[in-house]
Amino acid sequence: MVMTKATMPTVSICILSFNRLEKLRINLRKLYNAVDYPLDLLDVIVIDNASADGSPDMVEAEFPLVRLVRRNKNIGVTGWNDAFNIARGKYCIVLDDDAYLEGSSLRQAVARMEANPRMGILALRVLAPNDALDFTIAYPTGVLSFWGCSAVLRKQMIDEIGVYDPLFFFQAFELDYTLRARRAGWDVAFASDLPAFHMTTTGGPQNAMKFYYSRRNLIIVAMKTFSRRRLISTLKSQMRVTWAFGREQSGWTKTKAIVHGLWIGFFAKMR
C-alpha cells in the first residue's frame, strides 16, 4: 500500500527508559533525523522508569517535543501502559530505550497495518547495528510471541483488549499479549524485511532473576490460557527443566529461581 503525506496517520512512538541515557539519546536522534516519516505525524512519548542516570533530564533538555512521563518507581514493561493510555496515534510503536528505527521501516510497517484493518500486532525484525546479530534468529519467539523491544500495536486493539497485564515485570508479556490479541480475533504478523536495531548486542546472562520471571510469568500465562490438563502438562515440563538445571554444576541457583518463580506465579494468578 502506497501512502502519501495526506493519507499517513499519526503514530505514537512509545519508548520505555531505564538507566540507558546514551542509548536513549541515540534512539531519539535516529527517530528525528533518520526515519522516513513526517515529524509532525510523530507523537513521541518517553516513559522513564525512575532512572538514576539523568535520562529524563536529558530528554527534557535536548528533545523538547517529546512527551516525558517520569515514574517514581520502576514497574518494568508495564510502564508502557502509561504511554498507551495517553497515545494520540492510530498506532503505538513500542521501543526499548536501546532500540531504534531508521530508514523506511516505520513507513512500510504503518502501510502494512493500513492495508489490513484486522492487523493488531506487527513485529519487526530485530538486528544488532551493522547486522552483527539477528536477534529474531538467535532468540526465536515462535508464532505466539514477538520481540517486545520493537513492534507496532494498533491503538484500536489496545483499547479493545486492554494494556499489558500489570502482573508482568518483564519476560513472557509478549506471549500473554499475543494470545489475548488472537483470542479477540486480531491478526499478528512478523515483518522479516523491516528491521529495528537493538544496541545491546547479546541477550544478556541467564541469571537467576531471568529464570525466576520467565517461569513465574509462564505459569501465569498458562493459568490464564490452558485447561487443567494442559496446565499440569506445563508444570511437569517445567519441573523436568528444573531437575536438569539442578544436575548442572552451580545449577542450584537457577533451580531455586525456577521453583520460586513457578510457586509465586501460581499464587500471583490465584489472588
PDB file of C-alpha atoms in Angstrom:
ATOM      1  CA  MET A   1       0.000   0.000   0.000  1.00  0.00           C
ATOM      2  CA  VAL A   2       1.412   3.364  -1.057  1.00  0.00           C
ATOM      3  CA  MET A   3       0.810   6.200   1.387  1.00  0.00           C
ATOM      4  CA  THR A   4       1.071   9.908   0.735  1.00  0.00           C
ATOM      5  CA  LYS A   5       1.559  12.605   3.363  1.00  0.00           C
ATOM      6  CA  ALA A   6      -2.186  13.264   3.189  1.00  0.00           C
ATOM      7  CA  THR A   7      -3.044   9.653   3.997  1.00  0.00           C
ATOM      8  CA  MET A   8      -0.356   8.924   6.599  1.00  0.00           C
ATOM      9  CA  PRO A   9      -1.757   8.545  10.120  1.00  0.00           C
ATOM     10  CA  THR A  10      -0.239   9.933  13.300  1.00  0.00           C
ATOM     11  CA  VAL A  11       1.773   7.287  15.137  1.00  0.00           C
ATOM     12  CA  SER A  12       2.786   7.266  18.787  1.00  0.00           C
ATOM     13  CA  ILE A  13       6.381   6.243  19.453  1.00  0.00           C
ATOM     14  CA  CYS A  14       6.277   4.681  22.928  1.00  0.00           C
ATOM     15  CA  ILE A  15       9.763   4.416  24.438  1.00  0.00           C
ATOM     16  CA  LEU A  16      10.423   2.806  27.819  1.00  0.00           C
ATOM     17  CA  SER A  17      13.546   4.104  29.533  1.00  0.00           C
ATOM     18  CA  PHE A  18      15.623   2.912  32.453  1.00  0.00           C
ATOM     19  CA  ASN A  19      19.225   3.988  33.082  1.00  0.00           C
ATOM     20  CA  ARG A  20      20.437   3.967  29.469  1.00  0.00           C
ATOM     21  CA  LEU A  21      20.965   7.667  28.884  1.00  0.00           C
ATOM     22  CA  GLU A  22      23.370   7.460  25.928  1.00  0.00           C
ATOM     23  CA  LYS A  23      21.403   4.764  24.127  1.00  0.00           C
ATOM     24  CA  LEU A  24      18.176   6.680  24.672  1.00  0.00           C
ATOM     25  CA  ARG A  25      19.832   9.762  23.167  1.00  0.00           C
ATOM     26  CA  ILE A  26      20.832   7.747  20.082  1.00  0.00           C
ATOM     27  CA  ASN A  27      17.311   6.320  19.854  1.00  0.00           C
ATOM     28  CA  LEU A  28      15.738   9.794  19.830  1.00  0.00           C
ATOM     29  CA  ARG A  29      18.298  11.304  17.459  1.00  0.00           C
ATOM     30  CA  LYS A  30      17.682   8.478  14.996  1.00  0.00           C
ATOM     31  CA  LEU A  31      13.954   8.997  15.325  1.00  0.00           C
ATOM     32  CA  TYR A  32      14.125  12.691  14.492  1.00  0.00           C
ATOM     33  CA  ASN A  33      16.886  12.521  11.878  1.00  0.00           C
ATOM     34  CA  ALA A  34      16.964   9.102  10.226  1.00  0.00           C
ATOM     35  CA  VAL A  35      13.365   7.894   9.988  1.00  0.00           C
ATOM     36  CA  ASP A  36      11.382   8.307   6.785  1.00  0.00           C
ATOM     37  CA  TYR A  37       8.160   9.589   8.339  1.00  0.00           C
ATOM     38  CA  PRO A  38       6.817  13.139   8.696  1.00  0.00           C
ATOM     39  CA  LEU A  39       7.930  14.593  12.018  1.00  0.00           C
ATOM     40  CA  ASP A  40       4.614  16.351  12.552  1.00  0.00           C
ATOM     41  CA  LEU A  41       2.920  12.944  12.499  1.00  0.00           C
ATOM     42  CA  LEU A  42       5.149  11.504  15.234  1.00  0.00           C
ATOM     43  CA  ASP A  43       3.746  11.586  18.760  1.00  0.00           C
ATOM     44  CA  VAL A  44       6.883  10.699  20.736  1.00  0.00           C
ATOM     45  CA  ILE A  45       6.421   9.558  24.335  1.00  0.00           C
ATOM     46  CA  VAL A  46       9.187   8.549  26.744  1.00  0.00           C
ATOM     47  CA  ILE A  47       8.178   6.747  29.920  1.00  0.00           C
ATOM     48  CA  ASP A  48      11.068   6.862  32.363  1.00  0.00           C
ATOM     49  CA  ASN A  49      11.040   4.050  34.922  1.00  0.00           C
ATOM     50  CA  ALA A  50      12.733   6.011  37.738  1.00  0.00           C
ATOM     51  CA  SER A  51      16.168   6.242  36.097  1.00  0.00           C
ATOM     52  CA  ALA A  52      19.028   7.399  38.300  1.00  0.00           C
ATOM     53  CA  ASP A  53      21.408   8.393  35.476  1.00  0.00           C
ATOM     54  CA  GLY A  54      19.798  11.658  34.403  1.00  0.00           C
ATOM     55  CA  SER A  55      17.905  10.207  31.446  1.00  0.00           C
ATOM     56  CA  PRO A  56      14.699  12.210  31.980  1.00  0.00           C
ATOM     57  CA  ASP A  57      16.626  15.449  32.419  1.00  0.00           C
ATOM     58  CA  MET A  58      18.461  14.763  29.155  1.00  0.00           C
ATOM     59  CA  VAL A  59      15.182  14.178  27.327  1.00  0.00           C
ATOM     60  CA  GLU A  60      13.682  17.352  28.730  1.00  0.00           C
ATOM     61  CA  ALA A  61      16.724  19.455  27.808  1.00  0.00           C
ATOM     62  CA  GLU A  62      17.543  18.039  24.364  1.00  0.00           C
ATOM     63  CA  PHE A  63      14.219  16.847  22.980  1.00  0.00           C
ATOM     64  CA  PRO A  64      11.551  19.388  23.942  1.00  0.00           C
ATOM     65  CA  LEU A  65       8.968  17.902  21.569  1.00  0.00           C
ATOM     66  CA  VAL A  66       8.958  14.601  23.452  1.00  0.00           C
ATOM     67  CA  ARG A  67       6.179  13.989  25.932  1.00  0.00           C
ATOM     68  CA  LEU A  68       8.026  12.782  29.021  1.00  0.00           C
ATOM     69  CA  VAL A  69       6.465  10.847  31.886  1.00  0.00           C
ATOM     70  CA  ARG A  70       8.640  10.458  34.974  1.00  0.00           C
ATOM     71  CA  ARG A  71       7.754   7.498  37.158  1.00  0.00           C
ATOM     72  CA  ASN A  72       8.933   7.397  40.769  1.00  0.00           C
ATOM     73  CA  LYS A  73       9.195   3.595  40.714  1.00  0.00           C
ATOM     74  CA  ASN A  74      10.453   1.063  38.190  1.00  0.00           C
ATOM     75  CA  ILE A  75       7.475  -1.083  37.208  1.00  0.00           C
ATOM     76  CA  GLY A  76       9.127  -2.869  34.306  1.00  0.00           C
ATOM     77  CA  VAL A  77       7.434  -3.374  30.964  1.00  0.00           C
ATOM     78  CA  THR A  78       4.043  -2.271  32.214  1.00  0.00           C
ATOM     79  CA  GLY A  79       5.466   1.246  32.204  1.00  0.00           C
ATOM     80  CA  TRP A  80       4.481   1.150  28.521  1.00  0.00           C
ATOM     81  CA  ASN A  81       0.872   1.237  29.683  1.00  0.00           C
ATOM     82  CA  ASP A  82       1.355   4.887  30.641  1.00  0.00           C
ATOM     83  CA  ALA A  83       2.215   5.609  27.009  1.00  0.00           C
ATOM     84  CA  PHE A  84      -0.671   3.553  25.641  1.00  0.00           C
ATOM     85  CA  ASN A  85      -3.099   5.462  27.833  1.00  0.00           C
ATOM     86  CA  ILE A  86      -2.043   8.884  26.512  1.00  0.00           C
ATOM     87  CA  ALA A  87      -1.134   7.932  22.925  1.00  0.00           C
ATOM     88  CA  ARG A  88      -2.643  10.149  20.236  1.00  0.00           C
ATOM     89  CA  GLY A  89      -1.664   7.982  17.287  1.00  0.00           C
ATOM     90  CA  LYS A  90      -3.568   5.371  15.340  1.00  0.00           C
ATOM     91  CA  TYR A  91      -0.657   3.036  16.062  1.00  0.00           C
ATOM     92  CA  CYS A  92       1.685   2.629  19.017  1.00  0.00           C
ATOM     93  CA  ILE A  93       5.282   1.847  18.098  1.00  0.00           C
ATOM     94  CA  VAL A  94       6.792   0.062  21.095  1.00  0.00           C
ATOM     95  CA  LEU A  95      10.533   0.639  21.530  1.00  0.00           C
ATOM     96  CA  ASP A  96      13.057  -0.119  24.230  1.00  0.00           C
ATOM     97  CA  ASP A  97      15.396   2.731  25.074  1.00  0.00           C
ATOM     98  CA  ASP A  98      18.240   0.773  23.465  1.00  0.00           C
ATOM     99  CA  ALA A  99      16.363   0.020  20.231  1.00  0.00           C
ATOM    100  CA  TYR A 100      15.877   2.385  17.321  1.00  0.00           C
ATOM    101  CA  LEU A 101      14.335   2.702  13.880  1.00  0.00           C
ATOM    102  CA  GLU A 102      15.823   4.226  10.761  1.00  0.00           C
ATOM    103  CA  GLY A 103      15.087   4.418   7.074  1.00  0.00           C
ATOM    104  CA  SER A 104      11.714   3.317   5.762  1.00  0.00           C
ATOM    105  CA  SER A 105      10.886   0.572   8.276  1.00  0.00           C
ATOM    106  CA  LEU A 106       8.333   2.699  10.140  1.00  0.00           C
ATOM    107  CA  ARG A 107       6.601   3.942   6.998  1.00  0.00           C
ATOM    108  CA  GLN A 108       6.398   0.453   5.497  1.00  0.00           C
ATOM    109  CA  ALA A 109       5.162  -1.064   8.766  1.00  0.00           C
ATOM    110  CA  VAL A 110       2.393   1.510   9.013  1.00  0.00           C
ATOM    111  CA  ALA A 111       1.457   0.886   5.372  1.00  0.00           C
ATOM    112  CA  ARG A 112       1.018  -2.818   6.111  1.00  0.00           C
ATOM    113  CA  MET A 113      -1.133  -2.064   9.122  1.00  0.00           C
ATOM    114  CA  GLU A 114      -3.235   0.271   6.995  1.00  0.00           C
ATOM    115  CA  ALA A 115      -3.684  -2.437   4.355  1.00  0.00           C
ATOM    116  CA  ASN A 116      -5.109  -4.922   6.880  1.00  0.00           C
ATOM    117  CA  PRO A 117      -7.607  -3.409   9.328  1.00  0.00           C
ATOM    118  CA  ARG A 118      -7.502  -6.589  11.455  1.00  0.00           C
ATOM    119  CA  MET A 119      -3.732  -6.494  11.903  1.00  0.00           C
ATOM    120  CA  GLY A 120      -3.291  -5.890  15.613  1.00  0.00           C
ATOM    121  CA  ILE A 121       0.426  -6.552  16.099  1.00  0.00           C
ATOM    122  CA  LEU A 122       3.245  -6.307  13.586  1.00  0.00           C
ATOM    123  CA  ALA A 123       6.599  -7.403  14.973  1.00  0.00           C
ATOM    124  CA  LEU A 124       9.772  -6.085  13.359  1.00  0.00           C
ATOM    125  CA  ARG A 125      12.995  -7.950  12.680  1.00  0.00           C
ATOM    126  CA  VAL A 126      15.454  -7.125  15.458  1.00  0.00           C
ATOM    127  CA  LEU A 127      19.070  -6.713  14.387  1.00  0.00           C
ATOM    128  CA  ALA A 128      22.191  -5.513  16.102  1.00  0.00           C
ATOM    129  CA  PRO A 129      23.729  -2.409  14.493  1.00  0.00           C
ATOM    130  CA  ASN A 130      25.696  -3.283  11.330  1.00  0.00           C
ATOM    131  CA  ASP A 131      23.744  -6.570  11.202  1.00  0.00           C
ATOM    132  CA  ALA A 132      26.208  -8.137  13.658  1.00  0.00           C
ATOM    133  CA  LEU A 133      23.450 -10.297  15.149  1.00  0.00           C
ATOM    134  CA  ASP A 134      19.906 -11.185  14.162  1.00  0.00           C
ATOM    135  CA  PHE A 135      18.053 -11.437  17.473  1.00  0.00           C
ATOM    136  CA  THR A 136      14.957 -12.918  15.877  1.00  0.00           C
ATOM    137  CA  ILE A 137      17.029 -15.886  14.664  1.00  0.00           C
ATOM    138  CA  ALA A 138      19.376 -16.185  17.648  1.00  0.00           C
ATOM    139  CA  TYR A 139      16.497 -15.935  20.135  1.00  0.00           C
ATOM    140  CA  PRO A 140      13.346 -17.037  18.248  1.00  0.00           C
ATOM    141  CA  THR A 141       9.981 -16.291  19.826  1.00  0.00           C
ATOM    142  CA  GLY A 142       7.775 -18.591  17.762  1.00  0.00           C
ATOM    143  CA  VAL A 143       4.436 -17.629  16.237  1.00  0.00           C
ATOM    144  CA  LEU A 144       2.732 -16.919  19.555  1.00  0.00           C
ATOM    145  CA  SER A 145       5.003 -14.125  20.688  1.00  0.00           C
ATOM    146  CA  PHE A 146       7.146 -11.254  19.408  1.00  0.00           C
ATOM    147  CA  TRP A 147      10.199  -9.236  20.349  1.00  0.00           C
ATOM    148  CA  GLY A 148       8.717  -6.603  22.640  1.00  0.00           C
ATOM    149  CA  CYS A 149      11.548  -4.117  22.083  1.00  0.00           C
ATOM    150  CA  SER A 150      10.217  -3.112  18.650  1.00  0.00           C
ATOM    151  CA  ALA A 151       6.689  -3.766  17.452  1.00  0.00           C
ATOM    152  CA  VAL A 152       3.670  -1.943  16.069  1.00  0.00           C
ATOM    153  CA  LEU A 153       0.395  -2.210  18.018  1.00  0.00           C
ATOM    154  CA  ARG A 154      -2.922  -0.910  16.727  1.00  0.00           C
ATOM    155  CA  LYS A 155      -4.423   1.536  19.222  1.00  0.00           C
ATOM    156  CA  GLN A 156      -7.925   0.243  18.485  1.00  0.00           C
ATOM    157  CA  MET A 157      -6.783  -3.220  19.554  1.00  0.00           C
ATOM    158  CA  ILE A 158      -5.205  -1.867  22.742  1.00  0.00           C
ATOM    159  CA  ASP A 159      -8.438  -0.081  23.587  1.00  0.00           C
ATOM    160  CA  GLU A 160     -10.363  -3.302  22.989  1.00  0.00           C
ATOM    161  CA  ILE A 161      -8.237  -5.923  24.763  1.00  0.00           C
ATOM    162  CA  GLY A 162      -6.531  -3.659  27.283  1.00  0.00           C
ATOM    163  CA  VAL A 163      -2.929  -2.774  28.061  1.00  0.00           C
ATOM    164  CA  TYR A 164      -0.134  -5.074  29.218  1.00  0.00           C
ATOM    165  CA  ASP A 165      -1.049  -7.135  32.281  1.00  0.00           C
ATOM    166  CA  PRO A 166       0.494  -5.432  35.356  1.00  0.00           C
ATOM    167  CA  LEU A 167       1.412  -8.864  36.749  1.00  0.00           C
ATOM    168  CA  PHE A 168       4.351  -8.868  34.323  1.00  0.00           C
ATOM    169  CA  PHE A 169       7.568  -7.011  35.170  1.00  0.00           C
ATOM    170  CA  PHE A 170       9.453  -8.472  32.226  1.00  0.00           C
ATOM    171  CA  GLN A 171       9.642 -11.822  30.398  1.00  0.00           C
ATOM    172  CA  ALA A 172       6.673 -13.518  28.659  1.00  0.00           C
ATOM    173  CA  PHE A 173       4.485 -10.400  28.488  1.00  0.00           C
ATOM    174  CA  GLU A 174       4.642 -10.641  24.675  1.00  0.00           C
ATOM    175  CA  LEU A 175       3.326 -14.218  24.790  1.00  0.00           C
ATOM    176  CA  ASP A 176       0.440 -13.156  27.013  1.00  0.00           C
ATOM    177  CA  TYR A 177      -0.412 -10.181  24.795  1.00  0.00           C
ATOM    178  CA  THR A 178      -0.238 -12.228  21.574  1.00  0.00           C
ATOM    179  CA  LEU A 179      -2.620 -14.807  22.989  1.00  0.00           C
ATOM    180  CA  ARG A 180      -5.026 -12.088  24.127  1.00  0.00           C
ATOM    181  CA  ALA A 181      -4.903 -10.441  20.704  1.00  0.00           C
ATOM    182  CA  ARG A 182      -5.512 -13.694  18.835  1.00  0.00           C
ATOM    183  CA  ARG A 183      -8.368 -14.702  21.123  1.00  0.00           C
ATOM    184  CA  ALA A 184     -10.023 -11.366  20.301  1.00  0.00           C
ATOM    185  CA  GLY A 185      -9.712 -12.032  16.575  1.00  0.00           C
ATOM    186  CA  TRP A 186      -6.746  -9.786  15.778  1.00  0.00           C
ATOM    187  CA  ASP A 187      -4.023 -10.805  13.347  1.00  0.00           C
ATOM    188  CA  VAL A 188      -0.397 -10.958  14.473  1.00  0.00           C
ATOM    189  CA  ALA A 189       2.435 -10.930  11.938  1.00  0.00           C
ATOM    190  CA  PHE A 190       6.218 -10.732  11.687  1.00  0.00           C
ATOM    191  CA  ALA A 191       7.823  -8.387   9.148  1.00  0.00           C
ATOM    192  CA  SER A 192      11.076 -10.183   8.366  1.00  0.00           C
ATOM    193  CA  ASP A 193      12.148  -7.476   5.899  1.00  0.00           C
ATOM    194  CA  LEU A 194      11.582  -4.481   8.199  1.00  0.00           C
ATOM    195  CA  PRO A 195      14.437  -4.058  10.676  1.00  0.00           C
ATOM    196  CA  ALA A 196      14.728  -2.347  14.003  1.00  0.00           C
ATOM    197  CA  PHE A 197      18.131  -2.109  15.643  1.00  0.00           C
ATOM    198  CA  HIS A 198      18.963  -3.227  19.165  1.00  0.00           C
ATOM    199  CA  MET A 199      22.085  -1.668  20.636  1.00  0.00           C
ATOM    200  CA  THR A 200      22.507  -4.274  23.381  1.00  0.00           C
ATOM    201  CA  THR A 201      24.193  -6.935  21.307  1.00  0.00           C
ATOM    202  CA  THR A 202      23.573 -10.035  23.421  1.00  0.00           C
ATOM    203  CA  GLY A 203      20.580 -11.497  25.142  1.00  0.00           C
ATOM    204  CA  GLY A 204      22.313 -10.928  28.462  1.00  0.00           C
ATOM    205  CA  PRO A 205      23.322 -13.510  31.059  1.00  0.00           C
ATOM    206  CA  GLN A 206      20.752 -16.101  32.033  1.00  0.00           C
ATOM    207  CA  ASN A 207      20.825 -15.033  35.657  1.00  0.00           C
ATOM    208  CA  ALA A 208      18.551 -16.101  38.475  1.00  0.00           C
ATOM    209  CA  MET A 209      16.230 -13.114  38.035  1.00  0.00           C
ATOM    210  CA  LYS A 210      15.556 -14.023  34.400  1.00  0.00           C
ATOM    211  CA  PHE A 211      14.851 -17.626  35.326  1.00  0.00           C
ATOM    212  CA  TYR A 212      12.555 -16.511  38.116  1.00  0.00           C
ATOM    213  CA  TYR A 213      10.472 -14.156  35.962  1.00  0.00           C
ATOM    214  CA  SER A 214      10.378 -16.414  32.911  1.00  0.00           C
ATOM    215  CA  ARG A 215       8.962 -19.343  34.922  1.00  0.00           C
ATOM    216  CA  ARG A 216       6.717 -17.170  37.095  1.00  0.00           C
ATOM    217  CA  ASN A 217       5.208 -15.499  34.039  1.00  0.00           C
ATOM    218  CA  LEU A 218       4.921 -18.709  32.046  1.00  0.00           C
ATOM    219  CA  ILE A 219       2.759 -20.175  34.798  1.00  0.00           C
ATOM    220  CA  ILE A 220       0.638 -17.016  34.912  1.00  0.00           C
ATOM    221  CA  VAL A 221       0.070 -17.237  31.141  1.00  0.00           C
ATOM    222  CA  ALA A 222      -0.683 -20.958  31.383  1.00  0.00           C
ATOM    223  CA  MET A 223      -3.249 -20.400  34.127  1.00  0.00           C
ATOM    224  CA  LYS A 224      -4.910 -17.669  32.076  1.00  0.00           C
ATOM    225  CA  THR A 225      -4.972 -19.771  28.918  1.00  0.00           C
ATOM    226  CA  PHE A 226      -4.863 -23.533  29.390  1.00  0.00           C
ATOM    227  CA  SER A 227      -7.236 -26.185  30.600  1.00  0.00           C
ATOM    228  CA  ARG A 228      -6.340 -28.000  33.821  1.00  0.00           C
ATOM    229  CA  ARG A 229      -4.885 -30.889  31.819  1.00  0.00           C
ATOM    230  CA  ARG A 230      -2.622 -28.618  29.763  1.00  0.00           C
ATOM    231  CA  LEU A 231      -1.610 -26.727  32.897  1.00  0.00           C
ATOM    232  CA  ILE A 232      -0.498 -29.949  34.599  1.00  0.00           C
ATOM    233  CA  SER A 233       1.488 -30.863  31.479  1.00  0.00           C
ATOM    234  CA  THR A 234       3.186 -27.451  31.537  1.00  0.00           C
ATOM    235  CA  LEU A 235       4.068 -27.838  35.209  1.00  0.00           C
ATOM    236  CA  LYS A 236       5.558 -31.279  34.557  1.00  0.00           C
ATOM    237  CA  SER A 237       7.710 -29.966  31.712  1.00  0.00           C
ATOM    238  CA  GLN A 238       8.953 -27.100  33.854  1.00  0.00           C
ATOM    239  CA  MET A 239       9.845 -29.462  36.667  1.00  0.00           C
ATOM    240  CA  ARG A 240      11.903 -31.532  34.202  1.00  0.00           C
ATOM    241  CA  VAL A 241      13.762 -28.337  33.254  1.00  0.00           C
ATOM    242  CA  THR A 242      14.251 -27.616  36.956  1.00  0.00           C
ATOM    243  CA  TRP A 243      15.722 -31.071  37.557  1.00  0.00           C
ATOM    244  CA  ALA A 244      18.061 -30.716  34.558  1.00  0.00           C
ATOM    245  CA  PHE A 245      19.446 -27.424  35.867  1.00  0.00           C
ATOM    246  CA  GLY A 246      19.821 -28.873  39.330  1.00  0.00           C
ATOM    247  CA  ARG A 247      22.142 -31.546  37.966  1.00  0.00           C
ATOM    248  CA  GLU A 248      24.428 -28.943  36.374  1.00  0.00           C
ATOM    249  CA  GLN A 249      27.463 -27.612  38.189  1.00  0.00           C
ATOM    250  CA  SER A 250      26.380 -24.446  40.050  1.00  0.00           C
ATOM    251  CA  GLY A 251      22.872 -25.089  38.775  1.00  0.00           C
ATOM    252  CA  TRP A 252      21.085 -24.902  42.101  1.00  0.00           C
ATOM    253  CA  THR A 253      20.868 -21.109  41.984  1.00  0.00           C
ATOM    254  CA  LYS A 254      18.909 -21.424  38.730  1.00  0.00           C
ATOM    255  CA  THR A 255      16.882 -24.289  40.137  1.00  0.00           C
ATOM    256  CA  LYS A 256      15.832 -22.307  43.207  1.00  0.00           C
ATOM    257  CA  ALA A 257      14.905 -19.358  40.987  1.00  0.00           C
ATOM    258  CA  ILE A 258      12.767 -21.593  38.755  1.00  0.00           C
ATOM    259  CA  VAL A 259      10.970 -23.241  41.697  1.00  0.00           C
ATOM    260  CA  HIS A 260      10.402 -19.854  43.312  1.00  0.00           C
ATOM    261  CA  GLY A 261       9.067 -18.461  40.039  1.00  0.00           C
ATOM    262  CA  LEU A 262       6.690 -21.385  39.496  1.00  0.00           C
ATOM    263  CA  TRP A 263       5.406 -21.102  43.066  1.00  0.00           C
ATOM    264  CA  ILE A 264       4.944 -17.329  43.027  1.00  0.00           C
ATOM    265  CA  GLY A 265       3.431 -17.428  39.532  1.00  0.00           C
ATOM    266  CA  PHE A 266       0.780 -19.888  40.676  1.00  0.00           C
ATOM    267  CA  PHE A 267      -0.259 -17.797  43.664  1.00  0.00           C
ATOM    268  CA  ALA A 268       0.079 -14.466  41.791  1.00  0.00           C
ATOM    269  CA  LYS A 269      -2.663 -15.635  39.419  1.00  0.00           C
ATOM    270  CA  MET A 270      -4.737 -17.156  42.221  1.00  0.00           C
ATOM    271  CA  ARG A 271      -5.009 -13.821  44.027  1.00  0.00           C
TER     272      ARG A 271
END
